[in-house]
CSV table of C-alpha atoms and ligand atoms in Angstrom, one decimal:
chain,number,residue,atom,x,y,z
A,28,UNK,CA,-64.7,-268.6,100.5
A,29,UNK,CA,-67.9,-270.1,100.4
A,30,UNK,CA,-68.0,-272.3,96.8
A,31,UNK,CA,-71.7,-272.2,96.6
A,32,UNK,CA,-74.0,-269.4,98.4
A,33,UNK,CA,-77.5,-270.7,98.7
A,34,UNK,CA,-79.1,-268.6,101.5
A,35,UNK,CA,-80.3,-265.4,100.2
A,36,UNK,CA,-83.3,-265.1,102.3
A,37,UNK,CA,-81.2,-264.8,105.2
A,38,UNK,CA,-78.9,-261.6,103.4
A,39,UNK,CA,-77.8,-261.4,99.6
A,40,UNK,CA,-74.2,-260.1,98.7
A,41,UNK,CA,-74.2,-256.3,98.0
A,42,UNK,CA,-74.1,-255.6,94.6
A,43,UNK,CA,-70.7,-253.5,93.5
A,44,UNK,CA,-72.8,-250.9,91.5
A,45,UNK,CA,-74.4,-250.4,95.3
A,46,UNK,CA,-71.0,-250.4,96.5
A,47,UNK,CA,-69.5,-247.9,94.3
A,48,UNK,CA,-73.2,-245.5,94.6
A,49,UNK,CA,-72.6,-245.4,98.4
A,50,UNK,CA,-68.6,-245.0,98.4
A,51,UNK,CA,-68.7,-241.1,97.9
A,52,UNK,CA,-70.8,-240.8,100.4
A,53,UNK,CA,-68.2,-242.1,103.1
A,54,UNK,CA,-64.7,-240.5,101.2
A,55,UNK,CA,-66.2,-236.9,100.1
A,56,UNK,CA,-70.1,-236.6,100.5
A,57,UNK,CA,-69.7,-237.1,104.7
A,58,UNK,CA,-71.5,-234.1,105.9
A,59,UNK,CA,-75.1,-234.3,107.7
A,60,UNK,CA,-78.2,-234.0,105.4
A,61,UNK,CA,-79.9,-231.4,107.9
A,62,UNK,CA,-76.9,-229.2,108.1
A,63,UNK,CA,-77.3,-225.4,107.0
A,64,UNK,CA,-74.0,-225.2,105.1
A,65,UNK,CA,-73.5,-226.4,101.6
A,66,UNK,CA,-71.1,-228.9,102.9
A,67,UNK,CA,-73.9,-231.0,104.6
A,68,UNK,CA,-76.9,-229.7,102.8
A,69,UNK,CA,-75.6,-231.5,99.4
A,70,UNK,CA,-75.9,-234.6,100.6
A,71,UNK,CA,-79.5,-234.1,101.3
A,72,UNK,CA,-80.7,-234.2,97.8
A,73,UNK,CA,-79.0,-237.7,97.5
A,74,UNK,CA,-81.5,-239.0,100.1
A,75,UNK,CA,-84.5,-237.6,98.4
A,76,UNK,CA,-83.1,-239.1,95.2
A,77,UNK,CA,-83.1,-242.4,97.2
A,78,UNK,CA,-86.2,-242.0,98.6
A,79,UNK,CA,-87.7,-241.3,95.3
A,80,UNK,CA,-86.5,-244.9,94.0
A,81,UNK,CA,-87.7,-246.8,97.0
A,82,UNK,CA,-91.1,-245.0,96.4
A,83,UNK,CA,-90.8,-245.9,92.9
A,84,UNK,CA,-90.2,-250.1,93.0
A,85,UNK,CA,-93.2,-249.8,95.2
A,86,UNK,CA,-95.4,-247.3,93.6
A,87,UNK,CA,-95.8,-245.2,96.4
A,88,UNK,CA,-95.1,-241.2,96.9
A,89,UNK,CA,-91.7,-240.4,97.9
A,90,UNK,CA,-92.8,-238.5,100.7
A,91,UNK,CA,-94.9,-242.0,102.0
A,92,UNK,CA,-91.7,-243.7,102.6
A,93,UNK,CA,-89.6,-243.7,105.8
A,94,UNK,CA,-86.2,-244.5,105.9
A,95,UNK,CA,-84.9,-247.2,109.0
A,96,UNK,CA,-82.2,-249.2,110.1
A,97,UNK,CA,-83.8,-252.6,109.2
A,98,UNK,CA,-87.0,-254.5,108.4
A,99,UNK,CA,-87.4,-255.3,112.3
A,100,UNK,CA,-87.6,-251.7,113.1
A,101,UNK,CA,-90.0,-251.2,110.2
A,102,UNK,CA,-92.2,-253.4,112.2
A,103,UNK,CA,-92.1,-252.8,115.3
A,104,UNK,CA,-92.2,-249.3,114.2
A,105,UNK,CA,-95.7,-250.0,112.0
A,106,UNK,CA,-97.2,-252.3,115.2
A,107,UNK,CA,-96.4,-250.1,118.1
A,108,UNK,CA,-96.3,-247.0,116.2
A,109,UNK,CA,-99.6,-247.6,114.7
A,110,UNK,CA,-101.1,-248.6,118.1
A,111,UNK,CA,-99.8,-246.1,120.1
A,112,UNK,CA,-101.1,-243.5,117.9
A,113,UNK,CA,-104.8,-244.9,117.5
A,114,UNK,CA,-105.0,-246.0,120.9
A,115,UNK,CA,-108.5,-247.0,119.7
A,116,UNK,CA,-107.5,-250.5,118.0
A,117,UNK,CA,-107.9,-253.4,120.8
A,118,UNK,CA,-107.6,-255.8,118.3
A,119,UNK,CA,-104.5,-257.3,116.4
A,120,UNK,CA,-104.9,-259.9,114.0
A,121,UNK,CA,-101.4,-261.7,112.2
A,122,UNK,CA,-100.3,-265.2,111.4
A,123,UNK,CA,-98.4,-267.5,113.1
A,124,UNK,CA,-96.2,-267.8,110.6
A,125,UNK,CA,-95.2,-264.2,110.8
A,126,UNK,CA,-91.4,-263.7,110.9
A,127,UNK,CA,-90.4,-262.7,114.9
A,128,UNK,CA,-89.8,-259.1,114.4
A,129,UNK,CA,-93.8,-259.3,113.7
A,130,UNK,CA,-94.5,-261.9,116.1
A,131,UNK,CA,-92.9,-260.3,119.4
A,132,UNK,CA,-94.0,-257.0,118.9
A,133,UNK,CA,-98.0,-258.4,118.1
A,134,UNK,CA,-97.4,-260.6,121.5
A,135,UNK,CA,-95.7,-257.6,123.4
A,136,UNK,CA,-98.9,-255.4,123.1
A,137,UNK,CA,-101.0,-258.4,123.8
A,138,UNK,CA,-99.4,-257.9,127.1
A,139,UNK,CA,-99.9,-254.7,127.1
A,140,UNK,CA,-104.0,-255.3,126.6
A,141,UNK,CA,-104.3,-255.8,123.3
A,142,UNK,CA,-106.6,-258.9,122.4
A,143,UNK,CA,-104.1,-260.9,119.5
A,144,UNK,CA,-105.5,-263.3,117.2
A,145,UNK,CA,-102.9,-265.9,115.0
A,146,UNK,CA,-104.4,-267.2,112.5
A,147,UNK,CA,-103.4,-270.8,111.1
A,148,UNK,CA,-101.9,-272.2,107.5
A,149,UNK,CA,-102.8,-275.2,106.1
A,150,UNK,CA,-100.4,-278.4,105.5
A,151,UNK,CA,-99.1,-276.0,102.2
A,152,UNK,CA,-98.8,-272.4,104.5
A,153,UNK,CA,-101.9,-271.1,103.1
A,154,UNK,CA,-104.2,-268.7,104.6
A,155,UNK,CA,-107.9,-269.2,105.3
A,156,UNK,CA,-109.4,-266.2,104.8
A,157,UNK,CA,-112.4,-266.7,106.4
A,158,UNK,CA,-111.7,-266.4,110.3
A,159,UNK,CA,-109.9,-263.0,109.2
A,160,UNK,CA,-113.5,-261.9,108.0
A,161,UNK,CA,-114.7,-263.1,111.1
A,162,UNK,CA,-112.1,-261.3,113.2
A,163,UNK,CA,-112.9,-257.7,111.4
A,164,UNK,CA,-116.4,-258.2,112.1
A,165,UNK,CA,-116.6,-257.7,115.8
A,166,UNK,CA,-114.0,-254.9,116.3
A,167,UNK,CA,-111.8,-252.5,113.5
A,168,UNK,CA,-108.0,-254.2,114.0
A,169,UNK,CA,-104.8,-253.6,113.3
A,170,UNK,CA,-103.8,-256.5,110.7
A,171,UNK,CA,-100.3,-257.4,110.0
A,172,UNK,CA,-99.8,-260.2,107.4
A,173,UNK,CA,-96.5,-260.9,105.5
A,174,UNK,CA,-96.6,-260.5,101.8
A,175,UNK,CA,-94.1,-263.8,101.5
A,176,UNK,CA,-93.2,-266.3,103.9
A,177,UNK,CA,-89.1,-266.6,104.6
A,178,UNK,CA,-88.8,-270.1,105.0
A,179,UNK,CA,-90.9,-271.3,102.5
A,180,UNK,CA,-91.5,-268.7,100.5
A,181,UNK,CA,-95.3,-269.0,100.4
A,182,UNK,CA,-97.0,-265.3,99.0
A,183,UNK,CA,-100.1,-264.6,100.7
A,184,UNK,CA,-102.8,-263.1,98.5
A,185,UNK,CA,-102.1,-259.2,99.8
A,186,UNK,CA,-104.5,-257.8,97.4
A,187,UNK,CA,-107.5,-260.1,98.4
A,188,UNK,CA,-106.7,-259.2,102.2
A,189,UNK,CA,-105.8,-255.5,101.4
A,190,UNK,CA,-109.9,-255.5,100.1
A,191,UNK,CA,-111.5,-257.2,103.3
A,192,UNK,CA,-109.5,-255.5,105.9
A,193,UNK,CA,-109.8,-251.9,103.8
A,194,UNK,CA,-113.8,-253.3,104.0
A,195,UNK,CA,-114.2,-253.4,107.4
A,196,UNK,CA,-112.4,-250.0,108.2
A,197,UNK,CA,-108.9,-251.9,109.9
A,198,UNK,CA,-105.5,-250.9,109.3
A,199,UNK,CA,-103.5,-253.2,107.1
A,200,UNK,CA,-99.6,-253.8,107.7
A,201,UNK,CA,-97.8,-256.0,105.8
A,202,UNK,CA,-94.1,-257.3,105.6
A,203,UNK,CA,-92.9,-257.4,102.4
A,204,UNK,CA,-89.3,-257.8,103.2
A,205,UNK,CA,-88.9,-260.9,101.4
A,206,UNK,CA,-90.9,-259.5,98.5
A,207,UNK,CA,-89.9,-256.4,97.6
A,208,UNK,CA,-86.9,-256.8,94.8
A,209,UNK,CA,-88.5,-260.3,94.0
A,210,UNK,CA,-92.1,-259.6,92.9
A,211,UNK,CA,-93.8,-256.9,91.7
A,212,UNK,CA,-95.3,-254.4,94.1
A,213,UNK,CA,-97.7,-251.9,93.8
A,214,UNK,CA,-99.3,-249.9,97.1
A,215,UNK,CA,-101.3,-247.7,94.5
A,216,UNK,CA,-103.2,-250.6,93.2
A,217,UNK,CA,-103.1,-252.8,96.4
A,218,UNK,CA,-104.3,-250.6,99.6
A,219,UNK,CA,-102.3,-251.4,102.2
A,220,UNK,CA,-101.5,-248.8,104.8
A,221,UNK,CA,-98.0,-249.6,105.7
A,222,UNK,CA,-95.6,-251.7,104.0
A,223,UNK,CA,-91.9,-253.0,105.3
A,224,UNK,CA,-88.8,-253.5,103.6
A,225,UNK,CA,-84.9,-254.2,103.9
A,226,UNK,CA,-82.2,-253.4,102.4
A,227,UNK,CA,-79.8,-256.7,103.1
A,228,UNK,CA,-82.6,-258.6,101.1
A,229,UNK,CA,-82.4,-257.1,97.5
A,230,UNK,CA,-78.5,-256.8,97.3
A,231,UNK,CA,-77.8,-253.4,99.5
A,232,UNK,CA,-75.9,-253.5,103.0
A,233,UNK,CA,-77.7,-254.5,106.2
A,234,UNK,CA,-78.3,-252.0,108.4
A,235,UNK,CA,-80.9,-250.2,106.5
A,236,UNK,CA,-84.3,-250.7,105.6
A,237,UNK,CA,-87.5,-248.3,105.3
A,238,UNK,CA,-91.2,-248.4,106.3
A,239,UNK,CA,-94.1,-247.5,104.0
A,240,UNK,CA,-96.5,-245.4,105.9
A,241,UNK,CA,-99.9,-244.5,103.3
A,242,UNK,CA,-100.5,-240.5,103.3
A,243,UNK,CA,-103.2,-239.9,106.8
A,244,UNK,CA,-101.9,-243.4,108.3
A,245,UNK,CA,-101.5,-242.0,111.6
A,246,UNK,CA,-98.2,-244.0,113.4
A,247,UNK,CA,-96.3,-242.4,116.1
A,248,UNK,CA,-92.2,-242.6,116.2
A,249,UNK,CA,-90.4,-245.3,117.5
A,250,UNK,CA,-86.9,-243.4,117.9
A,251,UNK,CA,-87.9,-239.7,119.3
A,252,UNK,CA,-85.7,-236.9,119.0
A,253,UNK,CA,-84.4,-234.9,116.3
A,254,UNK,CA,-86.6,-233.8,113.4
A,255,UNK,CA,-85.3,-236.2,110.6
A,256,UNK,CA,-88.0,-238.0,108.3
A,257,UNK,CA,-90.4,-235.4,108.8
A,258,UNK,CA,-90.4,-236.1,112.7
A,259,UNK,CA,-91.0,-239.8,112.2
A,260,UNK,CA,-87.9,-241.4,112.6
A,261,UNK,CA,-85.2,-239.4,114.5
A,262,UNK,CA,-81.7,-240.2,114.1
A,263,UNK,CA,-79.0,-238.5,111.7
A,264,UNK,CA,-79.4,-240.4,108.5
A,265,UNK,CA,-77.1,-243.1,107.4
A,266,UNK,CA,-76.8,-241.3,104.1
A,267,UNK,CA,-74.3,-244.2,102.5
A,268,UNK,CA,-76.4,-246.8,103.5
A,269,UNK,CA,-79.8,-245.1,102.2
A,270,UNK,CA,-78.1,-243.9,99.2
A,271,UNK,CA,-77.2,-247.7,98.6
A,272,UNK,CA,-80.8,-248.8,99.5
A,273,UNK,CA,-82.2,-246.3,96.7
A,274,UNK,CA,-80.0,-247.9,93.6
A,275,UNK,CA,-81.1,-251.5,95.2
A,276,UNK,CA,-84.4,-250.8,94.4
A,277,UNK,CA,-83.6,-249.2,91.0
A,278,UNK,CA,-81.9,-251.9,90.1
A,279,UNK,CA,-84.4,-254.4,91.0
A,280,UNK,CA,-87.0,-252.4,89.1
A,281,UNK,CA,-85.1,-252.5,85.6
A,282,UNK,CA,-83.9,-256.6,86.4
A,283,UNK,CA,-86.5,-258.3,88.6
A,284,UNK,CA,-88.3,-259.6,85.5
A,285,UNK,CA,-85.8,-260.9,83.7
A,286,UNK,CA,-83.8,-262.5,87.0
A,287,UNK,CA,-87.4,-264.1,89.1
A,288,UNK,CA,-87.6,-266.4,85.4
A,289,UNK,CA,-84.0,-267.1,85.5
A,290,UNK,CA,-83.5,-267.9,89.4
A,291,UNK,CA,-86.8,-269.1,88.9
A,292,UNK,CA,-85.8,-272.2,86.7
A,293,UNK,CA,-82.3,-272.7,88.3
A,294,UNK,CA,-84.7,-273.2,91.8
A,295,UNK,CA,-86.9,-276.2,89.9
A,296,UNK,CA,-83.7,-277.4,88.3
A,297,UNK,CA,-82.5,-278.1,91.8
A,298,UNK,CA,-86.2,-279.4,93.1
A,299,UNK,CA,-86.5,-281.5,90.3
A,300,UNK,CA,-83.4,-282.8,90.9
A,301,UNK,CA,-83.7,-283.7,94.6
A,302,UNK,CA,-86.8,-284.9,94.5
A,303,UNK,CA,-85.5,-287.5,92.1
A,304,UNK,CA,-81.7,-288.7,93.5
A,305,UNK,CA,-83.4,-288.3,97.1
A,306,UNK,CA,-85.8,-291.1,98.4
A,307,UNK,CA,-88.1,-290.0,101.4
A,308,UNK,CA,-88.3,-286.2,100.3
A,309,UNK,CA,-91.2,-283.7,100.4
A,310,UNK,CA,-91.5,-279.9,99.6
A,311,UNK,CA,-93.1,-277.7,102.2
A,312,UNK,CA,-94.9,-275.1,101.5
A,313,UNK,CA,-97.6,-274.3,98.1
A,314,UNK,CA,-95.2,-274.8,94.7
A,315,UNK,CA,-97.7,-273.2,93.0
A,316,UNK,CA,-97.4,-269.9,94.5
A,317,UNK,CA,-94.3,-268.6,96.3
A,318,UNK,CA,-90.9,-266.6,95.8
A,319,UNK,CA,-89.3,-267.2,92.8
A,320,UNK,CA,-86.1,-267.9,94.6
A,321,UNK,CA,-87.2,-269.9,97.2
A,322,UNK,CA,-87.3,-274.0,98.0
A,323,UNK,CA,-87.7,-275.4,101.4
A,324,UNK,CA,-87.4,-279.4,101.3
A,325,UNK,CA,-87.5,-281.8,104.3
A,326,UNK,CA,-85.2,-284.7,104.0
A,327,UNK,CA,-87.2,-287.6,106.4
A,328,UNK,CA,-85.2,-288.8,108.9
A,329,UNK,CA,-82.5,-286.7,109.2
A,330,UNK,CA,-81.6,-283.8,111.2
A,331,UNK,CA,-81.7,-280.5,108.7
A,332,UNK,CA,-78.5,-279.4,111.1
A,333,UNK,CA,-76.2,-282.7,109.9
A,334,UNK,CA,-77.3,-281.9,106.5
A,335,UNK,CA,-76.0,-278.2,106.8
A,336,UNK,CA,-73.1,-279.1,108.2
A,337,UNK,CA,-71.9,-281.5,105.6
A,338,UNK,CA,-72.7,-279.0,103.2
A,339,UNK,CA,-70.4,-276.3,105.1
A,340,UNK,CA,-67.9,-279.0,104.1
A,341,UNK,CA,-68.7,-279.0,100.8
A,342,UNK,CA,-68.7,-274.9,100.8
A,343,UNK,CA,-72.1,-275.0,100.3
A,344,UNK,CA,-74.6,-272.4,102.4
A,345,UNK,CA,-78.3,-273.1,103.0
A,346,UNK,CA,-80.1,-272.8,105.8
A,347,UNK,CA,-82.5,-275.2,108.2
A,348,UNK,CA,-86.1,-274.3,109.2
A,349,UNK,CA,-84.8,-275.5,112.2
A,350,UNK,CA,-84.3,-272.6,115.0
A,351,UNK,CA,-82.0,-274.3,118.1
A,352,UNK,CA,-83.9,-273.5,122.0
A,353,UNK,CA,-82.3,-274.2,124.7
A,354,UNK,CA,-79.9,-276.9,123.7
A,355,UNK,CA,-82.7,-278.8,122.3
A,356,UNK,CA,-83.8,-278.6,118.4
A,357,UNK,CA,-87.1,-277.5,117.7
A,358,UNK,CA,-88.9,-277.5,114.4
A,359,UNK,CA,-89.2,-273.7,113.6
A,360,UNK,CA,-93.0,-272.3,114.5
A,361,UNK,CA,-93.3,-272.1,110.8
A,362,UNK,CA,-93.3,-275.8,109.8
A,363,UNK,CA,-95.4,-276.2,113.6
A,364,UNK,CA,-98.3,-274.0,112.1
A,365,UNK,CA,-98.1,-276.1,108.6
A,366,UNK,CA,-98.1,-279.2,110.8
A,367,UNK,CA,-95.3,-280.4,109.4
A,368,UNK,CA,-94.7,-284.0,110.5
A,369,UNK,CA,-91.9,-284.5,113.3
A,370,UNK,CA,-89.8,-286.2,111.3
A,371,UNK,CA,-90.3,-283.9,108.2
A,372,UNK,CA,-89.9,-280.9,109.9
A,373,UNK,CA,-86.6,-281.9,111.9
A,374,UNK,CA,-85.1,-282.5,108.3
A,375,UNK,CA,-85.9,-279.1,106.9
A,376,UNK,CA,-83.3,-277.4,104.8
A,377,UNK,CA,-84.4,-273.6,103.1
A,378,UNK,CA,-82.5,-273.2,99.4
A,379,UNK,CA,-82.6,-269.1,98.6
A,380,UNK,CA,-81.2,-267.8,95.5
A,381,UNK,CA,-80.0,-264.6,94.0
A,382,UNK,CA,-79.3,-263.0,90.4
A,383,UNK,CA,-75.3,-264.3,91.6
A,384,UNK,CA,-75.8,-267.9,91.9
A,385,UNK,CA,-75.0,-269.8,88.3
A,386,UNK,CA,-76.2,-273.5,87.1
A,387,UNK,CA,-72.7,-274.2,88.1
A,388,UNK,CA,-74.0,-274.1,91.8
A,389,UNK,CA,-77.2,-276.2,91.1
A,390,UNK,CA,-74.9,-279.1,89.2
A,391,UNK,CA,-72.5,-279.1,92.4
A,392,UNK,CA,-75.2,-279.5,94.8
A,393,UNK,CA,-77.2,-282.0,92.8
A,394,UNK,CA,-73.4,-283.6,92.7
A,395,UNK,CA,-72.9,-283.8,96.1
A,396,UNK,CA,-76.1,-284.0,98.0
A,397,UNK,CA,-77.6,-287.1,97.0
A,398,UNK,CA,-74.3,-288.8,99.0
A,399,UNK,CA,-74.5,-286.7,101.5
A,400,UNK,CA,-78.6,-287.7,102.2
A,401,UNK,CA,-77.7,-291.2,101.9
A,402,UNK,CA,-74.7,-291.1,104.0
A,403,UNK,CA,-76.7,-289.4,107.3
A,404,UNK,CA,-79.6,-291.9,106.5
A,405,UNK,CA,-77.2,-295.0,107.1
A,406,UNK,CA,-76.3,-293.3,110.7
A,407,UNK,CA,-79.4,-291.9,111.7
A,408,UNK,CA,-81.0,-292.8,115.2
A,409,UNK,CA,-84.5,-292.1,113.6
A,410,UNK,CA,-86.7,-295.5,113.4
A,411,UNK,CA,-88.1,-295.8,110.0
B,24,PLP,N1,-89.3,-260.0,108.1
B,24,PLP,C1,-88.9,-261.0,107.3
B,24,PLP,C2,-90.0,-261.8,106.6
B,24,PLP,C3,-87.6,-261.4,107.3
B,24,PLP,O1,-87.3,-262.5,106.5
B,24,PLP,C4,-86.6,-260.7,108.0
B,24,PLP,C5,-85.2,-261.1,108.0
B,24,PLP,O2,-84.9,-262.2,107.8
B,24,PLP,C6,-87.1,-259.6,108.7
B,24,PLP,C7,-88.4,-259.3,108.8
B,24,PLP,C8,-86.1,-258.8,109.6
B,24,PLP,O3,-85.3,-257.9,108.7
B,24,PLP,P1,-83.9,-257.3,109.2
B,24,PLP,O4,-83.0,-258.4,109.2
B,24,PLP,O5,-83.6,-256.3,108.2
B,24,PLP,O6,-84.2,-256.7,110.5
């Protein structure tokens, strides 16, 4: 059993008030929401109810949100689906820092003809606006920006974007899987089109997720078949899982206050911390504005994988920023776009935390990890 759990951004244990929502639903409640009979036809009003608090943590209408099996195929639904419907968009504009389920899809219809544009972060993952303006000005686009960065946690200024691409007639998707449960949404006051979500991240099992699609958004199916979701997502629903999705998002709408200021302050704690046992350390990404929950630090000199792995020793889980290719370890495209330095960006290590971690696990960390910096510094091949 892992002593310390300090990934979050990468999946969050499921809450047991989740748990016990969804267990009728596989011991009694089993029949299929479309059924004619009572039996099945039951159940159906338990994924309406779910629907209804998705739609409400995001201040949409329930009928605006489609249920799916994961924030990837909330993407690739809103990208292809969204540009095989209009046919008329020959434009795609993201950001290189978009997580790959945006990513592949946006560079799988630039195969397919459609002219792509990435745009860049600066050294602290922010977004220049201005060659977005630029972008909208020559051709109406299909935009697809993340509301919050998963590595570094950096929140983009949806709102401000939501205004210029709304101005210049485009089609705004954004991925708010790492936002939704951690900061306040709300698609009634900020016009985005089509908004993604996942369940795994806010405390409800993966293998579920849902796609915000704005009333008149026109966005053909991904999965064709049955009639389910109005025709927009065929598939027999996986009534436990959205059931258990619904009272996520419940429950993040009465606790997200309260818990962003507490994880909020047990995150600095551990900054603070780091930044003053560890010599040769620097934060990546803007401290001023990202996740509550999040902190990505690079440790110079060292490989983010040797740190990660002494910490699996010490029962500790974080993650690097640090995706392997090939047998040889590349600096994720994320700390590449922020032009994180070589040896910065080799040493990357995410920190995520959740309304279960405790000051407990920030004291053990700032315990161990100081030793554990200095120890891979004395061996490490890395000239300084
Ligand atoms: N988008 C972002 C920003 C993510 O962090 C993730 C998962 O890490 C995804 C999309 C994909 O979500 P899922 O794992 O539910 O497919």
């Amino acid at each position: 059993m892992t002593e310390v759990y300090l990934d979050n951004n990468a999946t969050t244990q499921v809450a047991p008030e989740i748990i016990e929502a969804m267990m009728p639903f596989f011991e009694k409640l089993w029949g299929n929401p479309s059924s004619m009979h009572t039996f099945g036809g039951q159940v159906k009003k338990h994924v309406e109810q779910a629907r209804e608090q998705v739609a409400a943590l995001i201040g949409a209408e329930p009928s605006e949100i489609i249920f799916t099996s994961c924030g990837s195929e909330s993407d690739n639904m809103a990208l292809r689906g969204a540009a095989d419907a209009a046919g008329g968009w020959p434009h795609i504009i993201t950001t290189r820092v978009e997580h790959p389920a945006v990513l592949t899809p946006c560079r799988y219809l630039e195969k397919q003809g459609y002219r792509l544009t990435e745009l860049e972060v600066d050294s602290l993952g922010r977004l220049d606006l201005d060659p977005l303006k630029t972008g909208l000005r020559d051709s109406a686009a299909i935009v697809s920006i993340m509301w919050a960065n998963n590595e570094t946690g950096v929140i983009f200024p949806i709102g401000e974007i939501a205004e210029i691409v709304k101005g210049a007639g485009s089609l705004l998707h954004t991925d708010a899987v790492q936002a939704v449960g951690k900061l306040p949404i709300d698609v009634s006051k900020t016009p985005v089109d089509m908004l993604s979500l996942s369940g795994h991240k806010l405390h409800a099992p993966k293998g579920v997720g849902a796609l915000y699609v704005r009333k008149g958004t026109k966005v053909n199916p991904l999965i064709m078949g049955g009639h389910q979701e109005r025709g927009r997502r065929a598939g027999t629903e996986n009534v436990p899982y959205i059931v258990g999705l619904g009272r996520a998002c419940e429950l993040a709408a009465q606790n997200m206050e309260e818990e962003a200021i507490r994880v909020a302050a047990m995150r600095d704690r551990l900054e603070a911390g780091i930044l003053k046992s560890c010599p040769d350390v620097r934060v990546n990404g803007d401290r001023q504005n990202r996740l509550p929950n999040t902190l990505n630090v690079s440790f110079e000199f060292i490989e983010g994988e040797a740190i990660l792995l002494s910490l699996n020793e010490l029962e500790v889980a974080a993650s690097s920023g640090s995706a392997c290719t090939s047998g040889s370890l590349e600096p994720s495209h994320v700390m590449r776009a922020m032009g994180v330095p070589f040896t910065a960006a080799h040493g990357s290590i995410r920190f995520s935390l959740s309304r279960y971690n405790t000051e407990k696990d920030i004291d053990y960390v700032l315990e161990h990890l100081p030793r554990v910096v200095a120890r891979l510094r004395e061996i490490s091949p890395f000239v300084r």
